[in-house]
Amino acid sequence: RPETSGGLASQSTMSKSFFVSLFHASLDAVFPAVCIHCPREGAWLCPEARAEVAQAAVVQYTDQLPGIDHVVIRASYDVPSVQGLIQKLKYSYWTGSASVLTKYLAPLTPHLRFESKDCVIIPVPLHRRRQKERGFNQADFIASAVSSISGFPVVHLLQRHRYTTPQAQLPARERADNIRDAFRIQPGLKKLPDCGILVDDVLTTGSTLSQCALVLKAHGMRQIVACTLAKG
């Protein structure tokens, strides 16, 4: 029966993703924290890295992105410790991310206030195949940190239903076509909140965030803010 087969495949994917995540978490538990920017042990951010991250200026992004009302970016990707933080977040199941990301994103708090209280935080989803390969979605970690500083809940409103080439592997001119029609609303949702904070790790061309925002706007979301860790 197709229903049963699909259900088992989904359970298998979730199970493998869980064990990959558990494996990475156990590594973090066994081995001491190592600074994201230098080989010093004992903390994810050594004093120098902590100071560099704290001094990184919030990026004022003024370009218009289709579907997005406002963009909030914590720092430039050119800051070495910011690069280290994002690489650690993107390619490792990082149990230390919660405390580091919350402090890192705290300067964005004044930019995440809305007239409406009907607001949610929306992680940019991975395709289920890529999430299975990686074992986690880094946007979920970022969303949790944004929730901590803003007080808004995390809600997974979007699905990435089409598998695409990673955007980082493509030149800027090809990214919009690569990601077009890759997202849809989660099945069964009837009404969306008034506003949403779309979160991802790095904004480069903004194509991925725009595609997500256009889907949300088409289903009735009134205001959308994009929030990223860095501008690439």
PDB file of C-alpha atoms in Angstrom:
ATOM      1  CA  ARG A   1       0.000   0.000   0.000  1.00  0.00           C
ATOM      2  CA  PRO A   2       1.451   3.416  -0.970  1.00  0.00           C
ATOM      3  CA  GLU A   3       0.429   5.056   2.315  1.00  0.00           C
ATOM      4  CA  THR A   4       2.267   2.482   4.396  1.00  0.00           C
ATOM      5  CA  SER A   5       5.374   2.568   2.206  1.00  0.00           C
ATOM      6  CA  GLY A   6       5.569   6.353   2.396  1.00  0.00           C
ATOM      7  CA  GLY A   7       5.123   6.288   6.155  1.00  0.00           C
ATOM      8  CA  LEU A   8       7.918   3.766   6.622  1.00  0.00           C
ATOM      9  CA  ALA A   9      10.245   5.756   4.371  1.00  0.00           C
ATOM     10  CA  SER A  10       9.522   8.894   6.354  1.00  0.00           C
ATOM     11  CA  GLN A  11      10.135   7.102   9.653  1.00  0.00           C
ATOM     12  CA  SER A  12      13.396   5.670   8.305  1.00  0.00           C
ATOM     13  CA  THR A  13      14.598   9.127   7.241  1.00  0.00           C
ATOM     14  CA  MET A  14      13.715  10.612  10.624  1.00  0.00           C
ATOM     15  CA  SER A  15      15.445   7.730  12.419  1.00  0.00           C
ATOM     16  CA  LYS A  16      18.682   8.123  10.441  1.00  0.00           C
ATOM     17  CA  SER A  17      18.616  11.892  10.935  1.00  0.00           C
ATOM     18  CA  PHE A  18      18.167  11.370  14.685  1.00  0.00           C
ATOM     19  CA  PHE A  19      21.153   9.006  14.944  1.00  0.00           C
ATOM     20  CA  VAL A  20      23.390  11.324  12.898  1.00  0.00           C
ATOM     21  CA  SER A  21      22.437  14.171  15.244  1.00  0.00           C
ATOM     22  CA  LEU A  22      23.008  11.969  18.296  1.00  0.00           C
ATOM     23  CA  PHE A  23      26.461  10.985  17.007  1.00  0.00           C
ATOM     24  CA  HIS A  24      27.534  14.628  16.569  1.00  0.00           C
ATOM     25  CA  ALA A  25      26.095  15.559  19.957  1.00  0.00           C
ATOM     26  CA  SER A  26      28.044  12.739  21.625  1.00  0.00           C
ATOM     27  CA  LEU A  27      31.279  14.018  20.060  1.00  0.00           C
ATOM     28  CA  ASP A  28      30.632  17.457  21.561  1.00  0.00           C
ATOM     29  CA  ALA A  29      29.963  15.831  24.934  1.00  0.00           C
ATOM     30  CA  VAL A  30      33.159  13.717  24.906  1.00  0.00           C
ATOM     31  CA  PHE A  31      35.634  16.212  23.473  1.00  0.00           C
ATOM     32  CA  PRO A  32      36.281  19.641  24.985  1.00  0.00           C
ATOM     33  CA  ALA A  33      34.984  22.786  23.319  1.00  0.00           C
ATOM     34  CA  VAL A  34      37.503  24.291  20.900  1.00  0.00           C
ATOM     35  CA  CYS A  35      37.323  27.929  19.847  1.00  0.00           C
ATOM     36  CA  ILE A  36      35.620  28.417  16.475  1.00  0.00           C
ATOM     37  CA  HIS A  37      38.437  30.684  15.338  1.00  0.00           C
ATOM     38  CA  CYS A  38      41.618  29.313  16.933  1.00  0.00           C
ATOM     39  CA  PRO A  39      42.731  25.935  18.356  1.00  0.00           C
ATOM     40  CA  ARG A  40      42.356  27.052  21.978  1.00  0.00           C
ATOM     41  CA  GLU A  41      40.378  24.560  24.106  1.00  0.00           C
ATOM     42  CA  GLY A  42      37.884  25.298  26.859  1.00  0.00           C
ATOM     43  CA  ALA A  43      35.285  27.515  25.135  1.00  0.00           C
ATOM     44  CA  TRP A  44      33.629  27.890  21.769  1.00  0.00           C
ATOM     45  CA  LEU A  45      34.816  31.512  21.705  1.00  0.00           C
ATOM     46  CA  CYS A  46      38.203  32.480  23.133  1.00  0.00           C
ATOM     47  CA  PRO A  47      38.445  36.027  24.592  1.00  0.00           C
ATOM     48  CA  GLU A  48      39.755  37.413  21.296  1.00  0.00           C
ATOM     49  CA  ALA A  49      37.016  35.746  19.241  1.00  0.00           C
ATOM     50  CA  ARG A  50      34.398  36.881  21.756  1.00  0.00           C
ATOM     51  CA  ALA A  51      35.594  40.467  21.440  1.00  0.00           C
ATOM     52  CA  GLU A  52      35.674  40.290  17.647  1.00  0.00           C
ATOM     53  CA  VAL A  53      32.119  38.956  17.474  1.00  0.00           C
ATOM     54  CA  ALA A  54      30.852  41.517  19.998  1.00  0.00           C
ATOM     55  CA  GLN A  55      32.393  44.385  18.028  1.00  0.00           C
ATOM     56  CA  ALA A  56      31.029  43.219  14.669  1.00  0.00           C
ATOM     57  CA  ALA A  57      28.596  45.862  13.432  1.00  0.00           C
ATOM     58  CA  VAL A  58      24.995  45.076  12.536  1.00  0.00           C
ATOM     59  CA  VAL A  59      24.672  45.262   8.734  1.00  0.00           C
ATOM     60  CA  GLN A  60      22.265  47.886   7.396  1.00  0.00           C
ATOM     61  CA  TYR A  61      20.834  46.195   4.294  1.00  0.00           C
ATOM     62  CA  THR A  62      18.846  48.493   2.029  1.00  0.00           C
ATOM     63  CA  ASP A  63      18.364  46.480  -1.187  1.00  0.00           C
ATOM     64  CA  GLN A  64      14.805  45.439  -1.985  1.00  0.00           C
ATOM     65  CA  LEU A  65      14.138  41.679  -1.974  1.00  0.00           C
ATOM     66  CA  PRO A  66      10.843  40.462  -3.503  1.00  0.00           C
ATOM     67  CA  GLY A  67       8.340  39.476  -0.817  1.00  0.00           C
ATOM     68  CA  ILE A  68      10.450  40.802   2.068  1.00  0.00           C
ATOM     69  CA  ASP A  69       9.593  44.009   3.916  1.00  0.00           C
ATOM     70  CA  HIS A  70      12.780  44.388   5.912  1.00  0.00           C
ATOM     71  CA  VAL A  71      16.141  42.635   6.282  1.00  0.00           C
ATOM     72  CA  VAL A  72      18.056  42.283   9.549  1.00  0.00           C
ATOM     73  CA  ILE A  73      21.638  41.000   9.391  1.00  0.00           C
ATOM     74  CA  ARG A  74      23.888  40.560  12.403  1.00  0.00           C
ATOM     75  CA  ALA A  75      27.312  41.049  10.784  1.00  0.00           C
ATOM     76  CA  SER A  76      29.466  40.841   7.694  1.00  0.00           C
ATOM     77  CA  TYR A  77      30.791  37.435   6.698  1.00  0.00           C
ATOM     78  CA  ASP A  78      34.199  39.115   6.318  1.00  0.00           C
ATOM     79  CA  VAL A  79      34.692  38.993  10.107  1.00  0.00           C
ATOM     80  CA  PRO A  80      36.903  35.889  10.696  1.00  0.00           C
ATOM     81  CA  SER A  81      35.155  34.775  13.899  1.00  0.00           C
ATOM     82  CA  VAL A  82      31.768  35.129  12.207  1.00  0.00           C
ATOM     83  CA  GLN A  83      33.000  32.863   9.407  1.00  0.00           C
ATOM     84  CA  GLY A  84      34.140  30.318  11.995  1.00  0.00           C
ATOM     85  CA  LEU A  85      30.803  30.460  13.791  1.00  0.00           C
ATOM     86  CA  ILE A  86      28.825  29.863  10.585  1.00  0.00           C
ATOM     87  CA  GLN A  87      31.085  27.048   9.368  1.00  0.00           C
ATOM     88  CA  LYS A  88      30.766  25.306  12.740  1.00  0.00           C
ATOM     89  CA  LEU A  89      27.001  25.764  12.703  1.00  0.00           C
ATOM     90  CA  LYS A  90      26.480  24.656   9.113  1.00  0.00           C
ATOM     91  CA  TYR A  91      28.627  21.545   9.013  1.00  0.00           C
ATOM     92  CA  SER A  92      28.582  20.199  12.583  1.00  0.00           C
ATOM     93  CA  TYR A  93      25.765  19.228  14.909  1.00  0.00           C
ATOM     94  CA  TRP A  94      26.848  21.866  17.427  1.00  0.00           C
ATOM     95  CA  THR A  95      25.438  21.459  20.915  1.00  0.00           C
ATOM     96  CA  GLY A  96      27.099  24.700  22.017  1.00  0.00           C
ATOM     97  CA  SER A  97      25.195  26.743  19.437  1.00  0.00           C
ATOM     98  CA  ALA A  98      22.298  27.770  21.699  1.00  0.00           C
ATOM     99  CA  SER A  99      24.211  29.949  24.160  1.00  0.00           C
ATOM    100  CA  VAL A 100      26.644  31.346  21.575  1.00  0.00           C
ATOM    101  CA  LEU A 101      23.960  32.228  19.009  1.00  0.00           C
ATOM    102  CA  THR A 102      21.678  33.868  21.556  1.00  0.00           C
ATOM    103  CA  LYS A 103      24.456  36.219  22.686  1.00  0.00           C
ATOM    104  CA  TYR A 104      25.599  36.799  19.115  1.00  0.00           C
ATOM    105  CA  LEU A 105      22.109  37.759  17.917  1.00  0.00           C
ATOM    106  CA  ALA A 106      21.161  39.852  20.963  1.00  0.00           C
ATOM    107  CA  PRO A 107      22.010  43.198  19.240  1.00  0.00           C
ATOM    108  CA  LEU A 108      19.198  42.485  16.748  1.00  0.00           C
ATOM    109  CA  THR A 109      16.494  42.538  19.447  1.00  0.00           C
ATOM    110  CA  PRO A 110      15.393  46.166  18.768  1.00  0.00           C
ATOM    111  CA  HIS A 111      14.913  45.280  15.081  1.00  0.00           C
ATOM    112  CA  LEU A 112      12.552  42.376  15.824  1.00  0.00           C
ATOM    113  CA  ARG A 113       9.570  44.224  17.281  1.00  0.00           C
ATOM    114  CA  PHE A 114       6.225  44.374  15.491  1.00  0.00           C
ATOM    115  CA  GLU A 115       2.890  46.072  15.981  1.00  0.00           C
ATOM    116  CA  SER A 116       1.120  42.729  15.683  1.00  0.00           C
ATOM    117  CA  LYS A 117       1.684  40.057  18.321  1.00  0.00           C
ATOM    118  CA  ASP A 118       0.606  37.444  15.759  1.00  0.00           C
ATOM    119  CA  CYS A 119       4.167  36.732  14.672  1.00  0.00           C
ATOM    120  CA  VAL A 120       6.202  33.540  14.275  1.00  0.00           C
ATOM    121  CA  ILE A 121       9.766  32.567  13.416  1.00  0.00           C
ATOM    122  CA  ILE A 122      10.154  30.456  10.280  1.00  0.00           C
ATOM    123  CA  PRO A 123      13.373  28.524   9.593  1.00  0.00           C
ATOM    124  CA  VAL A 124      14.233  28.153   5.904  1.00  0.00           C
ATOM    125  CA  PRO A 125      13.734  24.394   5.430  1.00  0.00           C
ATOM    126  CA  LEU A 126      16.101  21.879   3.890  1.00  0.00           C
ATOM    127  CA  HIS A 127      14.872  19.253   1.462  1.00  0.00           C
ATOM    128  CA  ARG A 128      14.265  16.003   3.332  1.00  0.00           C
ATOM    129  CA  ARG A 129      17.063  14.315   1.342  1.00  0.00           C
ATOM    130  CA  ARG A 130      19.632  16.948   2.346  1.00  0.00           C
ATOM    131  CA  GLN A 131      18.436  16.934   5.955  1.00  0.00           C
ATOM    132  CA  LYS A 132      18.880  13.164   5.954  1.00  0.00           C
ATOM    133  CA  GLU A 133      22.434  13.541   4.621  1.00  0.00           C
ATOM    134  CA  ARG A 134      23.390  16.242   7.120  1.00  0.00           C
ATOM    135  CA  GLY A 135      21.333  15.076  10.100  1.00  0.00           C
ATOM    136  CA  PHE A 136      20.099  18.555  11.051  1.00  0.00           C
ATOM    137  CA  ASN A 137      19.077  21.942   9.673  1.00  0.00           C
ATOM    138  CA  GLN A 138      21.233  24.837  10.864  1.00  0.00           C
ATOM    139  CA  ALA A 139      18.314  27.236  10.359  1.00  0.00           C
ATOM    140  CA  ASP A 140      16.513  25.451  13.207  1.00  0.00           C
ATOM    141  CA  PHE A 141      19.345  26.391  15.590  1.00  0.00           C
ATOM    142  CA  ILE A 142      19.227  30.004  14.435  1.00  0.00           C
ATOM    143  CA  ALA A 143      15.435  30.083  14.772  1.00  0.00           C
ATOM    144  CA  SER A 144      15.679  28.889  18.387  1.00  0.00           C
ATOM    145  CA  ALA A 145      18.119  31.687  19.197  1.00  0.00           C
ATOM    146  CA  VAL A 146      15.905  34.301  17.499  1.00  0.00           C
ATOM    147  CA  SER A 147      12.983  32.961  19.524  1.00  0.00           C
ATOM    148  CA  SER A 148      14.998  33.427  22.726  1.00  0.00           C
ATOM    149  CA  ILE A 149      15.714  37.100  22.017  1.00  0.00           C
ATOM    150  CA  SER A 150      12.326  38.019  20.520  1.00  0.00           C
ATOM    151  CA  GLY A 151       9.831  35.900  22.451  1.00  0.00           C
ATOM    152  CA  PHE A 152       8.094  34.707  19.271  1.00  0.00           C
ATOM    153  CA  PRO A 153       7.538  30.967  18.717  1.00  0.00           C
ATOM    154  CA  VAL A 154       9.242  28.877  16.043  1.00  0.00           C
ATOM    155  CA  VAL A 155       6.772  27.408  13.546  1.00  0.00           C
ATOM    156  CA  HIS A 156       7.732  25.280  10.546  1.00  0.00           C
ATOM    157  CA  LEU A 157       5.351  26.723   7.961  1.00  0.00           C
ATOM    158  CA  LEU A 158       7.322  25.797   4.844  1.00  0.00           C
ATOM    159  CA  GLN A 159       8.366  22.634   3.018  1.00  0.00           C
ATOM    160  CA  ARG A 160      11.218  22.390   0.543  1.00  0.00           C
ATOM    161  CA  HIS A 161       9.583  19.944  -1.846  1.00  0.00           C
ATOM    162  CA  ARG A 162      12.082  20.171  -4.736  1.00  0.00           C
ATOM    163  CA  TYR A 163      15.703  19.039  -4.369  1.00  0.00           C
ATOM    164  CA  THR A 164      18.080  21.706  -5.682  1.00  0.00           C
ATOM    165  CA  THR A 165      21.793  22.266  -6.206  1.00  0.00           C
ATOM    166  CA  PRO A 166      23.277  24.015  -3.133  1.00  0.00           C
ATOM    167  CA  GLN A 167      23.152  27.750  -3.775  1.00  0.00           C
ATOM    168  CA  ALA A 168      26.769  28.213  -2.676  1.00  0.00           C
ATOM    169  CA  GLN A 169      27.888  26.070  -5.622  1.00  0.00           C
ATOM    170  CA  LEU A 170      26.253  28.337  -8.211  1.00  0.00           C
ATOM    171  CA  PRO A 171      27.139  31.757  -9.622  1.00  0.00           C
ATOM    172  CA  ALA A 172      24.834  34.566  -8.518  1.00  0.00           C
ATOM    173  CA  ARG A 173      23.045  34.784 -11.882  1.00  0.00           C
ATOM    174  CA  GLU A 174      21.836  31.152 -11.629  1.00  0.00           C
ATOM    175  CA  ARG A 175      20.615  31.126  -8.041  1.00  0.00           C
ATOM    176  CA  ALA A 176      17.135  32.571  -8.587  1.00  0.00           C
ATOM    177  CA  ASP A 177      16.305  29.976 -11.275  1.00  0.00           C
ATOM    178  CA  ASN A 178      17.751  27.153  -9.174  1.00  0.00           C
ATOM    179  CA  ILE A 179      15.507  27.880  -6.191  1.00  0.00           C
ATOM    180  CA  ARG A 180      12.328  28.913  -8.052  1.00  0.00           C
ATOM    181  CA  ASP A 181       9.217  26.940  -6.976  1.00  0.00           C
ATOM    182  CA  ALA A 182      11.267  24.879  -4.507  1.00  0.00           C
ATOM    183  CA  PHE A 183       9.079  25.779  -1.483  1.00  0.00           C
ATOM    184  CA  ARG A 184       5.450  25.335  -0.502  1.00  0.00           C
ATOM    185  CA  ILE A 185       3.267  25.758   2.561  1.00  0.00           C
ATOM    186  CA  GLN A 186       3.018  22.772   4.881  1.00  0.00           C
ATOM    187  CA  PRO A 187      -0.072  20.723   3.937  1.00  0.00           C
ATOM    188  CA  GLY A 188      -3.182  21.353   6.011  1.00  0.00           C
ATOM    189  CA  LEU A 189      -2.424  24.949   7.015  1.00  0.00           C
ATOM    190  CA  LYS A 190      -5.507  27.124   6.605  1.00  0.00           C
ATOM    191  CA  LYS A 191      -4.480  30.514   7.987  1.00  0.00           C
ATOM    192  CA  LEU A 192      -1.034  32.011   8.447  1.00  0.00           C
ATOM    193  CA  PRO A 193      -0.016  34.498  11.156  1.00  0.00           C
ATOM    194  CA  ASP A 194       0.088  38.230  10.348  1.00  0.00           C
ATOM    195  CA  CYS A 195       3.870  38.408  10.282  1.00  0.00           C
ATOM    196  CA  GLY A 196       6.896  36.182  10.184  1.00  0.00           C
ATOM    197  CA  ILE A 197      10.653  36.294  10.727  1.00  0.00           C
ATOM    198  CA  LEU A 198      12.360  34.151   8.089  1.00  0.00           C
ATOM    199  CA  VAL A 199      15.731  32.925   9.331  1.00  0.00           C
ATOM    200  CA  ASP A 200      18.758  31.522   7.520  1.00  0.00           C
ATOM    201  CA  ASP A 201      22.527  31.518   8.040  1.00  0.00           C
ATOM    202  CA  VAL A 202      23.911  33.797   5.297  1.00  0.00           C
ATOM    203  CA  LEU A 203      22.316  36.239   2.872  1.00  0.00           C
ATOM    204  CA  THR A 204      24.176  36.411  -0.436  1.00  0.00           C
ATOM    205  CA  THR A 205      21.796  37.170  -3.313  1.00  0.00           C
ATOM    206  CA  GLY A 206      18.650  36.742  -1.196  1.00  0.00           C
ATOM    207  CA  SER A 207      17.051  34.366  -3.730  1.00  0.00           C
ATOM    208  CA  THR A 208      16.214  31.651  -1.201  1.00  0.00           C
ATOM    209  CA  LEU A 209      14.681  34.062   1.309  1.00  0.00           C
ATOM    210  CA  SER A 210      12.682  35.783  -1.436  1.00  0.00           C
ATOM    211  CA  GLN A 211      11.231  32.520  -2.717  1.00  0.00           C
ATOM    212  CA  CYS A 212      10.152  31.582   0.812  1.00  0.00           C
ATOM    213  CA  ALA A 213       8.649  35.034   1.408  1.00  0.00           C
ATOM    214  CA  LEU A 214       6.695  35.037  -1.862  1.00  0.00           C
ATOM    215  CA  VAL A 215       5.072  31.717  -0.939  1.00  0.00           C
ATOM    216  CA  LEU A 216       4.122  33.035   2.510  1.00  0.00           C
ATOM    217  CA  LYS A 217       2.745  36.308   1.094  1.00  0.00           C
ATOM    218  CA  ALA A 218       0.718  34.386  -1.508  1.00  0.00           C
ATOM    219  CA  HIS A 219      -0.983  32.551   1.374  1.00  0.00           C
ATOM    220  CA  GLY A 220      -1.889  35.696   3.290  1.00  0.00           C
ATOM    221  CA  MET A 221       1.066  36.628   5.487  1.00  0.00           C
ATOM    222  CA  ARG A 222       1.091  40.426   5.714  1.00  0.00           C
ATOM    223  CA  GLN A 223       4.621  41.297   6.890  1.00  0.00           C
ATOM    224  CA  ILE A 224       7.890  39.375   6.532  1.00  0.00           C
ATOM    225  CA  VAL A 225      11.306  40.191   7.966  1.00  0.00           C
ATOM    226  CA  ALA A 226      14.401  38.250   6.901  1.00  0.00           C
ATOM    227  CA  CYS A 227      16.988  37.622   9.616  1.00  0.00           C
ATOM    228  CA  THR A 228      20.426  36.124   8.962  1.00  0.00           C
ATOM    229  CA  LEU A 229      23.674  35.655  10.871  1.00  0.00           C
ATOM    230  CA  ALA A 230      25.774  37.315   8.195  1.00  0.00           C
ATOM    231  CA  LYS A 231      25.894  39.037   4.821  1.00  0.00           C
ATOM    232  CA  GLY A 232      28.049  37.109   2.356  1.00  0.00           C
TER     233      GLY A 232
END
